[in-house]
Short mmCIF file of C-alpha atoms and ligand atoms in Angstrom, two decimals:
data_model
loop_
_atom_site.label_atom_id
_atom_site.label_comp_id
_atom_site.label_asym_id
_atom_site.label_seq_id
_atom_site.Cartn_x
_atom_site.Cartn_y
_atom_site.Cartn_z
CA UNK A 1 2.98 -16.65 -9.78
CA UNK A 2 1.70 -14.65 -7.01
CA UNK A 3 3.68 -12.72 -4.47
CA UNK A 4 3.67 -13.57 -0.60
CA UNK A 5 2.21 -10.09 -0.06
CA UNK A 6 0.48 -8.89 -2.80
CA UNK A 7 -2.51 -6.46 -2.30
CA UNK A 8 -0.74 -5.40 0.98
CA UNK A 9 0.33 -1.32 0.11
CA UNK A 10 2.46 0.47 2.33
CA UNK A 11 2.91 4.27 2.74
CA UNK A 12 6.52 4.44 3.05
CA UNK A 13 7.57 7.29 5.41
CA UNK A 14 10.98 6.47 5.92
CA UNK A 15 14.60 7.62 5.21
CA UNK A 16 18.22 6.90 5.48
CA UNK A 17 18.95 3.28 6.40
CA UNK A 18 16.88 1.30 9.12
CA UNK A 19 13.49 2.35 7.60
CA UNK A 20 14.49 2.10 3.80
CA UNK A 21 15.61 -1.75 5.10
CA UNK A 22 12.48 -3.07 5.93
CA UNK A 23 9.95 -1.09 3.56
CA UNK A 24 12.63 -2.91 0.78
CA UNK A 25 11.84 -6.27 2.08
CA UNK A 26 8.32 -5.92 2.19
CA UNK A 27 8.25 -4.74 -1.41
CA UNK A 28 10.31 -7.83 -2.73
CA UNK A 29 8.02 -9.96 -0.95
CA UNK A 30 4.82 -8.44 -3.10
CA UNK A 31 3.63 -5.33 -1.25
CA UNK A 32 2.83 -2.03 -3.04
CA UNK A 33 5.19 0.10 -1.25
CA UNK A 34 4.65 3.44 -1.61
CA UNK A 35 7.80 6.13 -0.72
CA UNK A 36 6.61 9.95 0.22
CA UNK A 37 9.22 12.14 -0.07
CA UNK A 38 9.67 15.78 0.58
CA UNK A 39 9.47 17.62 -2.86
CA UNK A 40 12.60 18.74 -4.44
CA UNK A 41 15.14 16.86 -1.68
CA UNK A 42 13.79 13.29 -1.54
CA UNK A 43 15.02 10.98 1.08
CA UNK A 44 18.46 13.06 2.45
CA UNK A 45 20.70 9.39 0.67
CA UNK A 46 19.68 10.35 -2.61
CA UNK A 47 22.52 13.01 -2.64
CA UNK A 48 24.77 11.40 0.31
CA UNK A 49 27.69 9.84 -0.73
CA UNK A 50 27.29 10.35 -4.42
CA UNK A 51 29.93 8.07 -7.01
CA UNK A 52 27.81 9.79 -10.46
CA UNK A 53 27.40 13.48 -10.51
CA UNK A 54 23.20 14.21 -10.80
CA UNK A 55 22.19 10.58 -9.96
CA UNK A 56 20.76 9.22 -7.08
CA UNK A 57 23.53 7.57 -4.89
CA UNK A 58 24.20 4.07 -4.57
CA UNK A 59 23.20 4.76 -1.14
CA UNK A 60 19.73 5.52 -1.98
CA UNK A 61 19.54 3.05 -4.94
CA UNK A 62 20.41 -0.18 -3.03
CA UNK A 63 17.51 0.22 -0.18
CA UNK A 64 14.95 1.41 -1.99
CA UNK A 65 14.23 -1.11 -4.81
CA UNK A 66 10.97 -1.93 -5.62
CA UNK A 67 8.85 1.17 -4.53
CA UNK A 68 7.32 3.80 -6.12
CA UNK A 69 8.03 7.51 -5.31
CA UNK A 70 5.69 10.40 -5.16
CA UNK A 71 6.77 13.92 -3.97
CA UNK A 72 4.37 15.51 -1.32
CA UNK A 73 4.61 18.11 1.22
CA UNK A 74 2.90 17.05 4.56
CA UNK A 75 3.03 20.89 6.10
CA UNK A 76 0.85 22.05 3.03
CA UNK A 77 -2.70 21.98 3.70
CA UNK A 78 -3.23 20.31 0.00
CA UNK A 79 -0.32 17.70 1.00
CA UNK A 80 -2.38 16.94 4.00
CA UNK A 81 -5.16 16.41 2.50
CA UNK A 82 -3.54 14.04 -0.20
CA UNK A 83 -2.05 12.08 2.72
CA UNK A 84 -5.09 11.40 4.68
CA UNK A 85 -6.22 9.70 1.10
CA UNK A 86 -3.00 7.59 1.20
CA UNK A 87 -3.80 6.55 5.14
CA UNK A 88 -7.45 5.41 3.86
CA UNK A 89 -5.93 3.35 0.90
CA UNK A 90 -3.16 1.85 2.94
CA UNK A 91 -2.89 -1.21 5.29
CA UNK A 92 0.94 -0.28 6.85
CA UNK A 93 2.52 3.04 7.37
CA UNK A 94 6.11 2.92 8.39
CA UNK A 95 8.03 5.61 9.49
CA UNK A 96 11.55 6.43 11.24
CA UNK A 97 11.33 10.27 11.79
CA UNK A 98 12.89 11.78 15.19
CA UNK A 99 10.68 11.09 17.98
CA UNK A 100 7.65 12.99 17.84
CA UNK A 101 7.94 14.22 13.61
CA UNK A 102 4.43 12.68 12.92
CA UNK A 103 2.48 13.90 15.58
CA UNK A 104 4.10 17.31 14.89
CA UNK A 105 2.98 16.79 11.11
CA UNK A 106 -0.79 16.32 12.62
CA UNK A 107 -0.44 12.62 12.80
CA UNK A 108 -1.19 10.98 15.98
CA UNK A 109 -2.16 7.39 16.20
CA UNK A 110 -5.42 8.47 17.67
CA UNK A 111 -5.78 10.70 14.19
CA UNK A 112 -4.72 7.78 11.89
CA UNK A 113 -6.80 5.40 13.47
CA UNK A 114 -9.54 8.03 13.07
CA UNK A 115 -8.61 7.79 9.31
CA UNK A 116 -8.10 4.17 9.12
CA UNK A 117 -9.01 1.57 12.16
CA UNK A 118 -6.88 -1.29 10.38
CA UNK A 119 -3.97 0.74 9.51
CA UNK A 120 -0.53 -0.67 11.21
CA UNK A 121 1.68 2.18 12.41
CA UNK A 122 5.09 1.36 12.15
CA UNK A 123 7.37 2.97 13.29
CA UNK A 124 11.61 2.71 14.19
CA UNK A 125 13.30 5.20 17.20
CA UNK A 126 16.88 4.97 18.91
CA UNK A 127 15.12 4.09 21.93
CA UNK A 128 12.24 2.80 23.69
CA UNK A 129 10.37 4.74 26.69
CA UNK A 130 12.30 5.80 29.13
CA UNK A 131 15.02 8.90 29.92
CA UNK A 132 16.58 8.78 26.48
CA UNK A 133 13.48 8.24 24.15
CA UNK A 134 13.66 11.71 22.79
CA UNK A 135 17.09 11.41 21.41
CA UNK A 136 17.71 11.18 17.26
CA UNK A 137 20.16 8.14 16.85
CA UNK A 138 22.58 6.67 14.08
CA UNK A 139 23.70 3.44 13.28
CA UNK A 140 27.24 3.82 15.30
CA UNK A 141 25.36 4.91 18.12
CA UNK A 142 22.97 2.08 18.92
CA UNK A 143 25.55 -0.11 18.29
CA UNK A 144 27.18 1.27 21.69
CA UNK A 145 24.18 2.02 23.19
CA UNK A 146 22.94 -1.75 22.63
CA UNK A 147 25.96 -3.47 23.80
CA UNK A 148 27.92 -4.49 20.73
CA UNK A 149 30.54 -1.51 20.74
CA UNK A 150 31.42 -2.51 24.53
CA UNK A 151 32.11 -6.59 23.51
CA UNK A 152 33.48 -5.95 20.05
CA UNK A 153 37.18 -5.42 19.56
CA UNK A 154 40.45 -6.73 21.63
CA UNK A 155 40.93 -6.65 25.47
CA UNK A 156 43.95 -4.04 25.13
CA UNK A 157 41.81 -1.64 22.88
CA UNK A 158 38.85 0.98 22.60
CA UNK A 159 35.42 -0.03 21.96
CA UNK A 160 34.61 -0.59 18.51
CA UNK A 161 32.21 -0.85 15.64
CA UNK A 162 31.12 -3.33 13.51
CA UNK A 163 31.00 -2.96 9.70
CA UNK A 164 27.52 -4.40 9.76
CA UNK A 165 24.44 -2.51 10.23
CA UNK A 166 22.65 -4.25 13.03
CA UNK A 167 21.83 -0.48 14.38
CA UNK A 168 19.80 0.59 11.23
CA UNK A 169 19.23 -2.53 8.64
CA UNK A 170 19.16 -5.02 11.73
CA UNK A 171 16.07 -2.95 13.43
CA UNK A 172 14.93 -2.54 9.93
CA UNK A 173 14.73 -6.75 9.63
CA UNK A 174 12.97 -6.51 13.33
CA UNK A 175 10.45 -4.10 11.93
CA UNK A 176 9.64 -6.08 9.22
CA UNK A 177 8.94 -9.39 11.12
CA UNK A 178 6.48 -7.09 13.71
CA UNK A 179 5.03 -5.83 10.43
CA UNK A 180 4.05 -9.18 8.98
CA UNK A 181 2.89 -10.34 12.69
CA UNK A 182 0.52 -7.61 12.94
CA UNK A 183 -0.59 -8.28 9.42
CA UNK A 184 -1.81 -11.73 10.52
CA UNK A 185 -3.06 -11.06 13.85
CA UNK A 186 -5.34 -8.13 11.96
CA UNK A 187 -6.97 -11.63 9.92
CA UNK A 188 -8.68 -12.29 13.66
CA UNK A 189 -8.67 -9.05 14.89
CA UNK A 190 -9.87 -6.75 11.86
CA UNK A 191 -7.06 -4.17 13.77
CA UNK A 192 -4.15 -2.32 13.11
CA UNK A 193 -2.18 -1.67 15.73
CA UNK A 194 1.33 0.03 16.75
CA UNK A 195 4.57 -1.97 15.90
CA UNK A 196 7.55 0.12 17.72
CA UNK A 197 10.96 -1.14 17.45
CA UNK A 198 14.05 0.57 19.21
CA UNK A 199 17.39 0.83 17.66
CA UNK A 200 18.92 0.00 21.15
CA UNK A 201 16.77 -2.82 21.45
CA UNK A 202 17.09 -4.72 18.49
CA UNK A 203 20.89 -4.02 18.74
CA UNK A 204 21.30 -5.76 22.16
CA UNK A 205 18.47 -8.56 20.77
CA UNK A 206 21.52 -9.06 18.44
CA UNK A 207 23.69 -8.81 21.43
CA UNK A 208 21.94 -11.63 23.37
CA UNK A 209 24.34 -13.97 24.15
CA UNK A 210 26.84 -11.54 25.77
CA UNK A 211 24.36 -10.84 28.23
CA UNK A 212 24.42 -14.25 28.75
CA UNK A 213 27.77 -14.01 29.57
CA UNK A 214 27.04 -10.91 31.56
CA UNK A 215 25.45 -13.47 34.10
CA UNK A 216 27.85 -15.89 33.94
CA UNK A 217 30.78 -13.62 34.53
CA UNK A 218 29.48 -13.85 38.39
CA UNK A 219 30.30 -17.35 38.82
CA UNK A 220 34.12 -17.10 37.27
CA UNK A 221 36.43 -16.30 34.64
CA UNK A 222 34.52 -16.92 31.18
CA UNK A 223 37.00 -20.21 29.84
CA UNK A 224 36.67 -19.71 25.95
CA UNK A 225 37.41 -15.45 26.42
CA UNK A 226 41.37 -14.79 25.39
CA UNK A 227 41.95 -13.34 29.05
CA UNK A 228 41.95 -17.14 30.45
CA UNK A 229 43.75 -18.03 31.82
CA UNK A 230 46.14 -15.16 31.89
CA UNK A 231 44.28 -12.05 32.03
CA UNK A 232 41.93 -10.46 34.01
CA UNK A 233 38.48 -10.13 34.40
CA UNK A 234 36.43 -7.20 35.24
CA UNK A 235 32.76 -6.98 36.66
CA UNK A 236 31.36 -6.76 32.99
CA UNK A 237 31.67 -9.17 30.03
CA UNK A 238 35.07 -7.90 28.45
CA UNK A 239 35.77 -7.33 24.73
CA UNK A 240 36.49 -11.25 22.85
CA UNK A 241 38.63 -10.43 19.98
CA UNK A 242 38.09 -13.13 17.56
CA UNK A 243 37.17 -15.68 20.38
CA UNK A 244 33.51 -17.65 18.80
CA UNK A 245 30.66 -16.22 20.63
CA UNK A 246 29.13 -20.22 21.18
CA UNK A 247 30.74 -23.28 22.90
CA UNK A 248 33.19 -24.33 20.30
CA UNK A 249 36.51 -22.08 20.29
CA UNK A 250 37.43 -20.47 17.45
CA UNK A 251 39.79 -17.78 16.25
CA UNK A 252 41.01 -15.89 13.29
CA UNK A 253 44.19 -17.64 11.48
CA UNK A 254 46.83 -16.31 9.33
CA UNK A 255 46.84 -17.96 5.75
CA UNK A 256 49.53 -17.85 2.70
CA UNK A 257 50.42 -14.55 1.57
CA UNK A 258 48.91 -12.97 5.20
CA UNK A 259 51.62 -10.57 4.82
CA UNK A 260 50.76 -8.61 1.85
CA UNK A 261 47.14 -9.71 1.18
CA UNK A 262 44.38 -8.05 4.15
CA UNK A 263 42.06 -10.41 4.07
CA UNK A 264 44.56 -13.59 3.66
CA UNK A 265 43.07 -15.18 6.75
CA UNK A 266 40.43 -18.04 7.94
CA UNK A 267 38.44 -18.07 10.41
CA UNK A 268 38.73 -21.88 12.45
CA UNK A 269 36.61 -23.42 15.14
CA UNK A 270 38.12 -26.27 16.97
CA UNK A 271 35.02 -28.31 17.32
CA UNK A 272 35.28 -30.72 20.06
CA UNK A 273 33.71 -33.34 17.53
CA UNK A 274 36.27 -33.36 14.53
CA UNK A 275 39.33 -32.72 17.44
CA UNK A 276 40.90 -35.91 15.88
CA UNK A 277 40.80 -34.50 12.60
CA UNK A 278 41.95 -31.52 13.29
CA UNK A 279 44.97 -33.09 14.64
CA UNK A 280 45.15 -35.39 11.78
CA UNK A 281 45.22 -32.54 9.42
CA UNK A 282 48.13 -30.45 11.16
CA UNK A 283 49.95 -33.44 11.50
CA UNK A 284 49.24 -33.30 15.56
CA UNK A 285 48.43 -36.83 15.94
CA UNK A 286 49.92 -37.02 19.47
CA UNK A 287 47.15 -34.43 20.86
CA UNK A 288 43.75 -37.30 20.41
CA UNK A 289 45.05 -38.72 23.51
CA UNK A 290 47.34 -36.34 25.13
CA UNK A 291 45.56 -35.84 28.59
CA UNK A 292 46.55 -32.01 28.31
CA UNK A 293 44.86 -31.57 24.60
CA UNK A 294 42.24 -34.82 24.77
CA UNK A 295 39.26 -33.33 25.99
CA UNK A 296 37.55 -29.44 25.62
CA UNK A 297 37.91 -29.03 29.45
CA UNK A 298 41.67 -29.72 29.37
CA UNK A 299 42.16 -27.43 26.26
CA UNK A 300 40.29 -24.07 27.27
CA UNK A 301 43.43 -22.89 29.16
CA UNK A 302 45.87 -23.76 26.29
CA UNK A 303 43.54 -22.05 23.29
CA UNK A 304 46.04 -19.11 22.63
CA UNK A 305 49.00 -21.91 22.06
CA UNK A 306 46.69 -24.55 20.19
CA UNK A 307 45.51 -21.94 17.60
CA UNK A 308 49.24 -21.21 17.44
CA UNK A 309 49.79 -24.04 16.29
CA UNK A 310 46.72 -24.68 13.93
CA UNK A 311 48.35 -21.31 12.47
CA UNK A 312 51.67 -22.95 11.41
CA UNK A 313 49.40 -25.26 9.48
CA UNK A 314 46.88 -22.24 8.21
CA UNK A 315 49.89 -20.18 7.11
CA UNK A 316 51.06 -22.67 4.53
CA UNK A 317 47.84 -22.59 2.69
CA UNK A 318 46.16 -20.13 0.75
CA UNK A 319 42.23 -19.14 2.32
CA UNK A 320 40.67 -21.60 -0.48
CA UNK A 321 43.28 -24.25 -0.37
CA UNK A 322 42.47 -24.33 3.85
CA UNK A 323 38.64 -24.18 3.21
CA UNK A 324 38.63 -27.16 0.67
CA UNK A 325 41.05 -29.29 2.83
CA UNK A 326 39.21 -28.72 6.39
CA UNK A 327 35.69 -28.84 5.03
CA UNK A 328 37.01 -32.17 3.56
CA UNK A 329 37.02 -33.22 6.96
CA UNK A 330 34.08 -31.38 8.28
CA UNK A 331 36.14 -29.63 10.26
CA UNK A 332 34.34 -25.83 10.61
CA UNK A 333 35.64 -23.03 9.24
CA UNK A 334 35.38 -20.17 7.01
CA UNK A 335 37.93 -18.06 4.75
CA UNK A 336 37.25 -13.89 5.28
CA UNK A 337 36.12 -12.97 2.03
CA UNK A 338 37.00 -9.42 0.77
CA UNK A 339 33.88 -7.11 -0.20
CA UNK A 340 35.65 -7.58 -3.94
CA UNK A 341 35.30 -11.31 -3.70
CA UNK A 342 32.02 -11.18 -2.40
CA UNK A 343 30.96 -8.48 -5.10
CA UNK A 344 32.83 -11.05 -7.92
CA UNK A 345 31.13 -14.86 -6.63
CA UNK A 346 29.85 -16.76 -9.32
CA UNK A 347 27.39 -18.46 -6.92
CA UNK A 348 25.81 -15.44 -4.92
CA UNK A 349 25.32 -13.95 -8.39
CA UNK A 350 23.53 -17.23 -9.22
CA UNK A 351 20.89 -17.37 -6.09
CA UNK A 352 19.82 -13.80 -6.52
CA UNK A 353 21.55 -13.02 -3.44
CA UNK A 354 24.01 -10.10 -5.35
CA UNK A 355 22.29 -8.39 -8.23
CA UNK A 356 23.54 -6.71 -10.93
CA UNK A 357 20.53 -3.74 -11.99
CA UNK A 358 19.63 -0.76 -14.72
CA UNK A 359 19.26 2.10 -13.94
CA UNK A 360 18.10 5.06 -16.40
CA UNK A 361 20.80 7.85 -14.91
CA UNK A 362 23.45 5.92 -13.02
CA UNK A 363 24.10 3.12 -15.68
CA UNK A 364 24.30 -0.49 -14.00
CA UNK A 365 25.21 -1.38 -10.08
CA UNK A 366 25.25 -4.20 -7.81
CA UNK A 367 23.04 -4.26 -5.02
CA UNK A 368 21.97 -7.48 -2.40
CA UNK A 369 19.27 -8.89 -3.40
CA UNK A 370 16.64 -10.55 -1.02
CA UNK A 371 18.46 -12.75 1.50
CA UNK A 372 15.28 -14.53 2.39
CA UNK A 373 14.25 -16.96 -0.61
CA UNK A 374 10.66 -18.31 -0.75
CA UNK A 375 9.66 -20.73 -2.75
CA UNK A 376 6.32 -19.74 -3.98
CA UNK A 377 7.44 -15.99 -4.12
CA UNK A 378 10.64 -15.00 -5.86
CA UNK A 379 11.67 -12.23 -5.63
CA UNK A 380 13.38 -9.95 -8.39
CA UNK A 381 14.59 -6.89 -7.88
CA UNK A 382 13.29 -4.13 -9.36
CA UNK A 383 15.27 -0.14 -9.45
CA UNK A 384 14.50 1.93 -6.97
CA UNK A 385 12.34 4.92 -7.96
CA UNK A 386 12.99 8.66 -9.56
CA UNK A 387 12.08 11.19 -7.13
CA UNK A 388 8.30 11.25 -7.56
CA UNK A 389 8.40 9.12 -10.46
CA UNK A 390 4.82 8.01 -9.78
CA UNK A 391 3.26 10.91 -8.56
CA UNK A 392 0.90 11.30 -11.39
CA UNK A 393 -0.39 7.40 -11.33
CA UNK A 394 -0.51 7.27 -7.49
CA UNK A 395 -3.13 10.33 -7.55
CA UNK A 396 -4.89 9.19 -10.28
CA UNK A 397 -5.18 5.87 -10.28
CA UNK A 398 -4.53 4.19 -6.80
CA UNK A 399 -6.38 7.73 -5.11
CA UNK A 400 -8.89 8.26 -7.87
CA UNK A 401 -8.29 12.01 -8.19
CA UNK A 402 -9.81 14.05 -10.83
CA UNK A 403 -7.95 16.54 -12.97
CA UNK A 404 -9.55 19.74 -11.65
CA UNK A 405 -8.32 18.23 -8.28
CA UNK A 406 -4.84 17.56 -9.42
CA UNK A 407 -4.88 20.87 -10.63
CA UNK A 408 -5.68 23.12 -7.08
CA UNK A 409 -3.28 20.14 -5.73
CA UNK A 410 -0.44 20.79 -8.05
CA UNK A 411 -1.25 24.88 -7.84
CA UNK A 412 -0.58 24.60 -4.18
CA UNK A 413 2.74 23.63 -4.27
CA UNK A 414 2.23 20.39 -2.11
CA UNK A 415 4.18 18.52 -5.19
CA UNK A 416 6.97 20.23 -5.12
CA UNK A 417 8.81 22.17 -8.49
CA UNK A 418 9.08 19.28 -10.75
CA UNK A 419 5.10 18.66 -12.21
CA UNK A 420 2.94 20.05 -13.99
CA UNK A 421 1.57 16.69 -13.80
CA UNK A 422 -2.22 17.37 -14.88
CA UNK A 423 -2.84 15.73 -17.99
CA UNK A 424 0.22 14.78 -18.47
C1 COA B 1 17.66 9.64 11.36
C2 COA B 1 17.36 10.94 12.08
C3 COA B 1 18.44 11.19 13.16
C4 COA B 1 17.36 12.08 11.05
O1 COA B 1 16.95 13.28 11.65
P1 COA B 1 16.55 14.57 10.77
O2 COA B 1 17.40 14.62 9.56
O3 COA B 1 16.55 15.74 11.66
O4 COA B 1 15.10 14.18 10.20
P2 COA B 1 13.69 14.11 10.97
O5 COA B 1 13.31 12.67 11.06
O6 COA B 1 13.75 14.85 12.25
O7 COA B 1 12.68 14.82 9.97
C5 COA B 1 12.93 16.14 9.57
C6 COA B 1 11.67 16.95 9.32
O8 COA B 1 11.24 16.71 7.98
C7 COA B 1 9.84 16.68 7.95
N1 COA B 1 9.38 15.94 6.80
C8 COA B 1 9.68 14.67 6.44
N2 COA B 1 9.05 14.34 5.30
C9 COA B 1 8.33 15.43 4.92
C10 COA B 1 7.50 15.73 3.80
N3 COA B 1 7.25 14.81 2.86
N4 COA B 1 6.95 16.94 3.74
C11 COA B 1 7.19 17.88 4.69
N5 COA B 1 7.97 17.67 5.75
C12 COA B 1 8.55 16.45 5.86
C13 COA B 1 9.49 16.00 9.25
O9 COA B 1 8.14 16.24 9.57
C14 COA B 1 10.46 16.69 10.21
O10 COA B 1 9.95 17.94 10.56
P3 COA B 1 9.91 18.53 12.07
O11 COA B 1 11.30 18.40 12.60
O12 COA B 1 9.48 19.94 11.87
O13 COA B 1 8.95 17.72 12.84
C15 COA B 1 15.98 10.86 12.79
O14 COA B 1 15.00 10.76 11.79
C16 COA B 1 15.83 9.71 13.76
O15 COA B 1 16.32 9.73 14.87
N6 COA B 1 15.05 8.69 13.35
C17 COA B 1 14.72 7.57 14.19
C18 COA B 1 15.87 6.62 14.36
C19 COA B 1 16.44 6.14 13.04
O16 COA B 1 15.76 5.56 12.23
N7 COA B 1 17.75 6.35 12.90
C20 COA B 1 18.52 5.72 11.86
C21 COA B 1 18.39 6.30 10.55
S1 COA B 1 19.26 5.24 9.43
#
């Protein structure tokens, strides 16, 4: 079977996380995706954070599967020229150097286009235009700058930061989506075109509905935020704690064994649909027609005590025993899985979403496998790449070089230490 975007070949430019995200996707959906890397270092994860001694780190290994590798320095004259090739035999180049590393590399967009009038040029900063587009930016740091840090954590606490990576593999997912739009529009158009996305900006896309509540803030109190009815509100949209971000309240519950195990705890949504179930189920009968718990309205200022209660119930249950009783009744809910549990379940294992790969120096690891499932394009996941593992067949065969070529390439030290590769 064919792959969603086979014949589509990228020239992979990126490092670290947000790049390495979306390059990843595009390769388990089909596309050649080709990763340059500086000779002798490689993308700066392949030694970050090492578990094996020697071996490229799981960091590296679990966002880069599925691409090849070839060494090449892009200040050498000889790496230059090699690179201009790779533009001309490319349809996407993506990139998430500090602002300004490819034009200072001799790559402007006027340059590339020069080289290649339907390549894409993607590329992923901190920020858009404007005072702070110059800056180099991390994950942590477009998760404040974006909005999450200042909405994420409890009222009587500092900002904080979330253990997912909507900074780096969140723009990453952003990218890719441009990426694939671009790719169509170029069927009508016959042009590439830029595709920019901003750390900050994909960050507060994530953000979205607290700036929702940004603008409702000026009309009252926000009812489903823990500081009603008690607390105070500010002029900006204060931190939620567990409260659901949508119309139906939720919270965080203690479960069996809360006291010893982290993560003994489930996460509950009183839906206003299954409120007579709910009751049922913590033996609360009297609250379907209470006037004070009946409706939504009447039980926004009495959240803090209702979950209370729901807790009494919660506690006396393990996570699983909870789950399997309240989903019985469709009532929402979730238990927190541990990153062990995750790593350990039967079914993600089974749908490809958690995947178990070889690799030639590490030995085996787990990595997430595509999260987005087509039907007429499976994905499997391949090991990410030895640095410049495919040096030799990229210049050959994809770029059509001739040996004497390879040679004066190789001689010029625009592959880095590890080659010969001439006739090898
Ligand atoms: C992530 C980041 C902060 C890292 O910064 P950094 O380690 O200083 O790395 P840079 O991107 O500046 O690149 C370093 C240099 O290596 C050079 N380089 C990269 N690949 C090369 C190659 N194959 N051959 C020769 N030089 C190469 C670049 O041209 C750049 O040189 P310059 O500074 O002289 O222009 C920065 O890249 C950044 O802000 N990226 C955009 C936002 C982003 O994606 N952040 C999240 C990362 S998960």
């Amino acid at each position: 079977m064919g792959k969603a975007l086979e014949g589509i070949r990228i020239l992979d430019f990126t490092h670290v996380q947000s790049g390495p995200t979306c390059t990843q996707l595009l390769a388990w959906f089909g596309a050649d995706v080709i990763k340059v890397e500086k000779p002798g270092v490689g993308d700066v994860t392949r030694a970050q954070l090492r578990d094996v001694a020697n071996a490229d780190s799981l960091y590296f290994t679990m966002l880069n599967s599925n691409k090849r590798s070839i060494t090449l320095d892009t200040k050498n004259p000889e790496g230059k020229a090699v690179l201009e090739e790779l533009i001309k035999s490319c349809d996407v180049l993506v990139e998430n150097f500090a602002p300004g590393a490819l034009d200072r590399m001799g790559f402007s967009w006027t340059r590339i286009q020069e080289l290649n009038p339907r390549m894409i040029v993607a590329s992923i900063k901190g920020f858009g235009p404007g005072p702070y587009q110059d800056h180099k930016v991390y994950e942590n740091v477009a998760q404040c700058v974006g909005g999450a840090a200042s909405t994420t954590g409890f009222d009587d606490g500092p900002p904080l930061i979330t253990g997912a990576q909507i900074g780096d593999s969140g723009t990453g997912v952003h990218l890719a989506l441009g990426i694939v739009t671009a790719l169509f529009q170029r069927t009508v158009s016959g042009r590439g075109q830029r595709v920019d996305a901003a750390m900050q900006d994909a960050v507060l896309n994530l953000c979205r509905v607290k700036l929702r509540d940004q603008q409702r803030i000026q009309q009252g109190p926000l009812k489903e935020y823990p500081q009603y009815p008690h607390g105070t509100f500010g002029d900006s949209v204060p931190r939620a704690g567990n409260a659901s971000g949508g119309g139906q309240p939720g919270w965080i519950l203690k479960c069996k064994n809360w006291e010893t195990d982290p993560n003994a705890y489930i996460y509950f949504v009183a839906q206003a649909p299954v409120w007579d179930a709910i009751c049922n189920v913590i033996g609360k009968n009297e609250w379907i027609t209470d006037p004070d718990y009946a409706t939504p309205a009447a039980r926004l200022p009495r959240l803090k005590a209702i979950f209370a209660t729901i807790e009494e119930w919660t506690a006396s249950k393990t996570k699983f025993e909870a789950t399997a009783i309240l989903s019985a009744h469709n009532i929402p809910c979730g238990p927190i899985l541990s990153m062990k549990e995750i790593a350990e379940d039967p079914s993600l294992r089974k749908s490809g979403t958690i995947v178990e790969i070889d690799h030639p120096v590490r030995g085996s690891y787990l990595t997430v496998g595509n999260p987005i499932k087509l039907s007429d394009s499976p994905t499997v996941v391949e090991r990410s790449p030895l640095l410049g593992e495919h040096t030799g067949e990229i210049l050959r065969d994809l770029l059509k070089l001739d040996e004497p070529r390879i040679r004066n390439i190789e001689m010029s030290g625009a592959l880095g230490e590890r080659f010969p590769i001439a006739a090898e």
